[in-house]
Amino acid sequence: MARGFFITFEGTEGSGKSTQIEILARRLIRFGHSVVTTREPGGTRFGEQIRKVLLSVQNHRLDPRAELFLYLASRTQHLEEVILPALRKGRIVLCDRFSDATLAYQGFGRRLEMKIVRAAGDYSVKGCSPDLTLLLDLEVRVGLVRVRERGRRNRLDREQREFHERVRAGYLRLARMNRGRIKIVEASREPAAVADDIQTIVDRLLKGRRPANI
Ligand code: TMP
């Protein structure tokens, strides 16, 4: 069975994931690859409905455990309905956030018990893991300024700076624990420079032709 590649993008707020996904998708398509771009929370009709609930500033009293389950519910549906079918067709899936976001935000950020976050997360995706994760890393302060300039702040953007610092530190820790899969990309630079680094890393993955872990 032909198998594609599953590439995820992670980072704190304002790290430029959407811009980089767009650039990479365009380049891969130009080289003849079949590409699917998608995001979490979201990516399916059901997931996009959950996304609205999760990001609405009206839901500022959402309990962190309720929040965890909503992210995971969105992910399970997304995996089954979009990601796995695309990988089975040999496509390259570029996904804006996946399981590492839950470990970073709900585990390190919200300080939910890591063992439980990890176990529930693994269950939600049946242990599926990306082939490659690009962690766009930049100072929290810089990212939050970018978000503010964009104008529309959601429920998470409004969190205290310390929360975002814990998330960033969490992501960097996850990268140290998963050196083979998670590559740190310095994201404070111009988008074109960041995109070139990403292209180099992705080319290496595609040349190795290591199949999706599904
Ligand atoms: P986005 O702004 O990158 O689209 O992500 C939406 C927000 O949801 C962002 O603040 C990160 C947060 N998030 C979690 O807290 N846990 C998760 O599992 C995911 C996927 C996102």
Tab-separated table of C-alpha atoms and ligand atoms in Angstrom:
chain	number	residue	atom	x	y	z
A	1	MET	CA	0.000	0.000	0.000
A	2	ALA	CA	1.332	3.438	-0.923
A	3	ARG	CA	1.980	5.584	2.123
A	4	GLY	CA	2.403	9.289	2.408
A	5	PHE	CA	4.185	11.514	4.874
A	6	PHE	CA	2.730	13.123	7.926
A	7	ILE	CA	4.343	16.455	8.816
A	8	THR	CA	3.134	18.597	11.708
A	9	PHE	CA	3.878	22.207	12.607
A	10	GLU	CA	4.028	23.356	16.201
A	11	GLY	CA	4.911	26.520	18.074
A	12	THR	CA	3.630	29.150	20.465
A	13	GLU	CA	1.255	31.916	19.400
A	14	GLY	CA	2.420	34.049	16.468
A	15	SER	CA	5.223	31.680	15.458
A	16	GLY	CA	4.197	31.810	11.782
A	17	LYS	CA	2.951	28.239	11.266
A	18	SER	CA	0.178	29.076	8.800
A	19	THR	CA	2.481	31.149	6.593
A	20	GLN	CA	5.081	28.381	6.541
A	21	ILE	CA	2.527	25.668	5.797
A	22	GLU	CA	1.291	27.707	2.841
A	23	ILE	CA	4.808	28.203	1.453
A	24	LEU	CA	5.793	24.556	1.901
A	25	ALA	CA	2.541	23.297	0.356
A	26	ARG	CA	3.071	25.487	-2.721
A	27	ARG	CA	6.650	24.241	-3.131
A	28	LEU	CA	5.741	20.570	-2.710
A	29	ILE	CA	2.870	20.870	-5.187
A	30	ARG	CA	5.226	22.536	-7.681
A	31	PHE	CA	7.480	19.465	-7.384
A	32	GLY	CA	4.555	17.192	-8.202
A	33	HIS	CA	3.548	15.989	-4.737
A	34	SER	CA	-0.037	15.530	-3.701
A	35	VAL	CA	-0.504	17.643	-0.572
A	36	VAL	CA	-3.239	18.060	2.032
A	37	THR	CA	-3.083	21.030	4.412
A	38	THR	CA	-5.167	20.893	7.542
A	39	ARG	CA	-5.273	22.086	11.149
A	40	GLU	CA	-6.171	21.357	14.759
A	41	PRO	CA	-8.378	21.944	16.469
A	42	GLY	CA	-10.498	21.628	13.333
A	43	GLY	CA	-9.869	19.974	9.990
A	44	THR	CA	-13.331	18.373	9.809
A	45	ARG	CA	-16.849	19.786	10.075
A	46	PHE	CA	-17.120	18.451	13.622
A	47	GLY	CA	-13.615	19.636	14.494
A	48	GLU	CA	-14.288	23.154	13.239
A	49	GLN	CA	-17.376	23.293	15.460
A	50	ILE	CA	-15.247	22.254	18.436
A	51	ARG	CA	-12.648	24.847	17.431
A	52	LYS	CA	-15.265	27.582	17.754
A	53	VAL	CA	-16.085	26.440	21.291
A	54	LEU	CA	-12.412	26.190	22.274
A	55	LEU	CA	-11.350	29.560	20.924
A	56	SER	CA	-14.385	31.606	21.896
A	57	VAL	CA	-13.560	34.219	24.519
A	58	GLN	CA	-17.046	33.594	25.924
A	59	ASN	CA	-15.841	30.214	27.204
A	60	HIS	CA	-13.210	31.634	29.539
A	61	ARG	CA	-14.456	29.352	32.317
A	62	LEU	CA	-13.844	26.134	30.412
A	63	ASP	CA	-12.355	23.591	32.824
A	64	PRO	CA	-8.845	22.450	31.732
A	65	ARG	CA	-9.954	18.796	31.701
A	66	ALA	CA	-12.993	19.618	29.577
A	67	GLU	CA	-10.635	21.533	27.306
A	68	LEU	CA	-8.333	18.495	27.048
A	69	PHE	CA	-11.161	16.203	25.958
A	70	LEU	CA	-12.406	18.671	23.359
A	71	TYR	CA	-8.967	18.891	21.725
A	72	LEU	CA	-8.715	15.100	21.714
A	73	ALA	CA	-12.229	14.628	20.327
A	74	SER	CA	-11.397	16.961	17.466
A	75	ARG	CA	-8.148	15.021	16.858
A	76	THR	CA	-9.680	11.548	16.754
A	77	GLN	CA	-12.253	12.625	14.170
A	78	HIS	CA	-9.606	14.448	12.167
A	79	LEU	CA	-7.252	11.466	12.149
A	80	GLU	CA	-9.934	9.012	11.031
A	81	GLU	CA	-11.704	11.258	8.546
A	82	VAL	CA	-8.848	13.214	6.962
A	83	ILE	CA	-5.298	12.277	7.965
A	84	LEU	CA	-5.252	8.471	7.693
A	85	PRO	CA	-7.220	8.324	4.417
A	86	ALA	CA	-4.845	10.874	2.855
A	87	LEU	CA	-1.750	8.992	4.041
A	88	ARG	CA	-3.158	5.735	2.684
A	89	LYS	CA	-3.448	7.425	-0.707
A	90	GLY	CA	0.233	8.352	-0.535
A	91	ARG	CA	-0.351	12.083	0.025
A	92	ILE	CA	1.753	14.441	2.118
A	93	VAL	CA	-0.269	15.786	5.040
A	94	LEU	CA	0.801	19.157	6.470
A	95	CYS	CA	-0.988	19.660	9.756
A	96	ASP	CA	-1.049	22.836	11.848
A	97	ARG	CA	-0.649	21.339	15.358
A	98	PHE	CA	-1.181	17.753	16.553
A	99	SER	CA	-0.435	15.689	19.679
A	100	ASP	CA	2.595	17.723	20.792
A	101	ALA	CA	0.306	20.758	21.190
A	102	THR	CA	-1.728	18.894	23.789
A	103	LEU	CA	1.377	17.905	25.736
A	104	ALA	CA	2.715	21.470	25.547
A	105	TYR	CA	-0.523	23.372	26.269
A	106	GLN	CA	-2.558	21.031	28.474
A	107	GLY	CA	0.420	19.258	30.064
A	108	PHE	CA	3.040	21.972	30.518
A	109	GLY	CA	0.807	25.058	30.133
A	110	ARG	CA	-2.246	24.023	32.173
A	111	ARG	CA	-0.211	21.643	34.338
A	112	LEU	CA	-2.612	18.718	33.990
A	113	GLU	CA	-1.053	15.450	35.067
A	114	MET	CA	1.357	14.568	32.268
A	115	LYS	CA	0.921	10.814	32.551
A	116	ILE	CA	-2.822	11.163	31.982
A	117	VAL	CA	-2.489	13.736	29.189
A	118	ARG	CA	-0.067	11.416	27.432
A	119	ALA	CA	-2.176	8.284	27.896
A	120	ALA	CA	-5.423	9.974	26.796
A	121	GLY	CA	-3.571	11.548	23.860
A	122	ASP	CA	-2.120	8.211	22.719
A	123	TYR	CA	-5.552	6.620	22.959
A	124	SER	CA	-7.128	9.394	20.887
A	125	VAL	CA	-4.760	8.689	17.971
A	126	LYS	CA	-4.156	4.966	18.518
A	127	GLY	CA	-0.471	5.747	19.010
A	128	CYS	CA	-0.057	7.381	15.544
A	129	SER	CA	2.821	9.780	15.406
A	130	PRO	CA	4.004	12.268	12.743
A	131	ASP	CA	7.029	11.433	10.585
A	132	LEU	CA	8.359	14.911	11.173
A	133	THR	CA	7.437	17.809	13.435
A	134	LEU	CA	8.690	21.314	12.751
A	135	LEU	CA	8.796	23.353	15.943
A	136	LEU	CA	8.799	27.045	15.046
A	137	ASP	CA	10.454	28.543	18.065
A	138	LEU	CA	10.508	32.198	19.007
A	139	GLU	CA	10.389	34.385	22.079
A	140	VAL	CA	6.919	34.500	23.584
A	141	ARG	CA	7.026	38.296	23.769
A	142	VAL	CA	7.697	38.594	20.023
A	143	GLY	CA	4.927	36.137	19.135
A	144	LEU	CA	2.353	37.887	21.275
A	145	VAL	CA	3.187	41.238	19.645
A	146	ARG	CA	2.624	39.609	16.234
A	147	VAL	CA	-0.750	38.264	17.407
A	148	ARG	CA	-1.768	41.647	18.767
A	149	GLU	CA	-0.856	43.292	15.461
A	150	ARG	CA	-3.023	40.734	13.637
A	151	GLY	CA	-5.900	42.146	15.660
A	152	ARG	CA	-8.100	39.151	16.540
A	153	ARG	CA	-7.129	37.615	19.865
A	154	ASN	CA	-8.778	34.350	20.901
A	155	ARG	CA	-9.296	32.731	24.328
A	156	LEU	CA	-5.762	31.307	24.396
A	157	ASP	CA	-4.014	34.458	23.174
A	158	ARG	CA	-5.421	36.183	26.236
A	159	GLU	CA	-3.659	33.870	28.657
A	160	GLN	CA	-0.961	35.254	30.938
A	161	ARG	CA	2.547	35.525	29.528
A	162	GLU	CA	3.738	32.914	32.093
A	163	PHE	CA	1.356	30.358	30.590
A	164	HIS	CA	2.881	30.857	27.140
A	165	GLU	CA	6.395	30.684	28.624
A	166	ARG	CA	5.565	27.293	30.119
A	167	VAL	CA	4.213	26.141	26.755
A	168	ARG	CA	7.385	27.243	24.969
A	169	ALA	CA	9.636	25.564	27.534
A	170	GLY	CA	7.445	22.455	27.231
A	171	TYR	CA	7.819	22.349	23.458
A	172	LEU	CA	11.601	22.685	23.741
A	173	ARG	CA	11.643	19.854	26.241
A	174	LEU	CA	9.573	17.655	23.937
A	175	ALA	CA	12.046	18.447	21.139
A	176	ARG	CA	14.941	17.327	23.320
A	177	MET	CA	13.083	14.103	24.112
A	178	ASN	CA	12.276	13.391	20.439
A	179	ARG	CA	15.364	14.587	18.576
A	180	GLY	CA	14.775	12.303	15.594
A	181	ARG	CA	11.263	13.550	14.904
A	182	ILE	CA	11.034	17.141	16.198
A	183	LYS	CA	13.249	19.708	14.483
A	184	ILE	CA	13.544	23.185	15.977
A	185	VAL	CA	13.378	26.029	13.457
A	186	GLU	CA	14.325	29.516	14.624
A	187	ALA	CA	11.214	31.496	13.726
A	188	SER	CA	12.078	35.123	14.512
A	189	ARG	CA	13.628	35.559	11.042
A	190	GLU	CA	12.040	36.653	7.777
A	191	PRO	CA	9.490	34.090	6.490
A	192	ALA	CA	11.641	33.306	3.410
A	193	ALA	CA	14.647	32.331	5.547
A	194	VAL	CA	12.486	30.159	7.804
A	195	ALA	CA	10.916	28.541	4.721
A	196	ASP	CA	14.337	27.660	3.281
A	197	ASP	CA	15.332	25.858	6.490
A	198	ILE	CA	12.053	23.967	6.485
A	199	GLN	CA	12.523	22.981	2.846
A	200	THR	CA	15.971	21.529	3.598
A	201	ILE	CA	14.615	19.455	6.485
A	202	VAL	CA	11.623	18.222	4.474
A	203	ASP	CA	13.785	17.343	1.439
A	204	ARG	CA	15.910	15.174	3.699
A	205	LEU	CA	12.806	13.356	4.948
A	206	LEU	CA	11.394	12.804	1.468
A	207	LYS	CA	14.717	11.547	0.087
A	208	GLY	CA	14.970	9.057	2.941
A	209	ARG	CA	11.443	7.878	1.977
A	210	ARG	CA	10.679	6.725	5.485
A	211	PRO	CA	6.953	5.931	5.321
A	212	ALA	CA	4.253	7.417	7.526
A	213	ASN	CA	3.981	5.709	10.883
A	214	ILE	CA	0.426	4.443	10.406
B	1	TMP	P1	-3.939	27.905	16.491
B	1	TMP	O1	-4.110	29.308	16.980
B	1	TMP	O2	-2.540	27.534	16.220
B	1	TMP	O3	-4.876	27.555	15.400
B	1	TMP	O4	-4.350	26.950	17.738
B	1	TMP	C1	-5.442	27.196	18.498
B	1	TMP	C2	-5.119	27.287	19.958
B	1	TMP	O5	-5.391	26.017	20.582
B	1	TMP	C3	-3.680	27.625	20.298
B	1	TMP	O6	-3.703	28.611	21.317
B	1	TMP	C4	-3.118	26.355	20.845
B	1	TMP	C5	-4.308	25.646	21.415
B	1	TMP	N1	-4.212	24.177	21.435
B	1	TMP	C6	-4.164	23.496	22.656
B	1	TMP	O7	-4.184	24.116	23.721
B	1	TMP	N2	-4.106	22.136	22.649
B	1	TMP	C7	-4.123	21.401	21.491
B	1	TMP	O8	-4.079	20.161	21.532
B	1	TMP	C8	-4.194	22.121	20.228
B	1	TMP	C9	-4.221	21.361	18.943
B	1	TMP	C10	-4.219	23.492	20.254
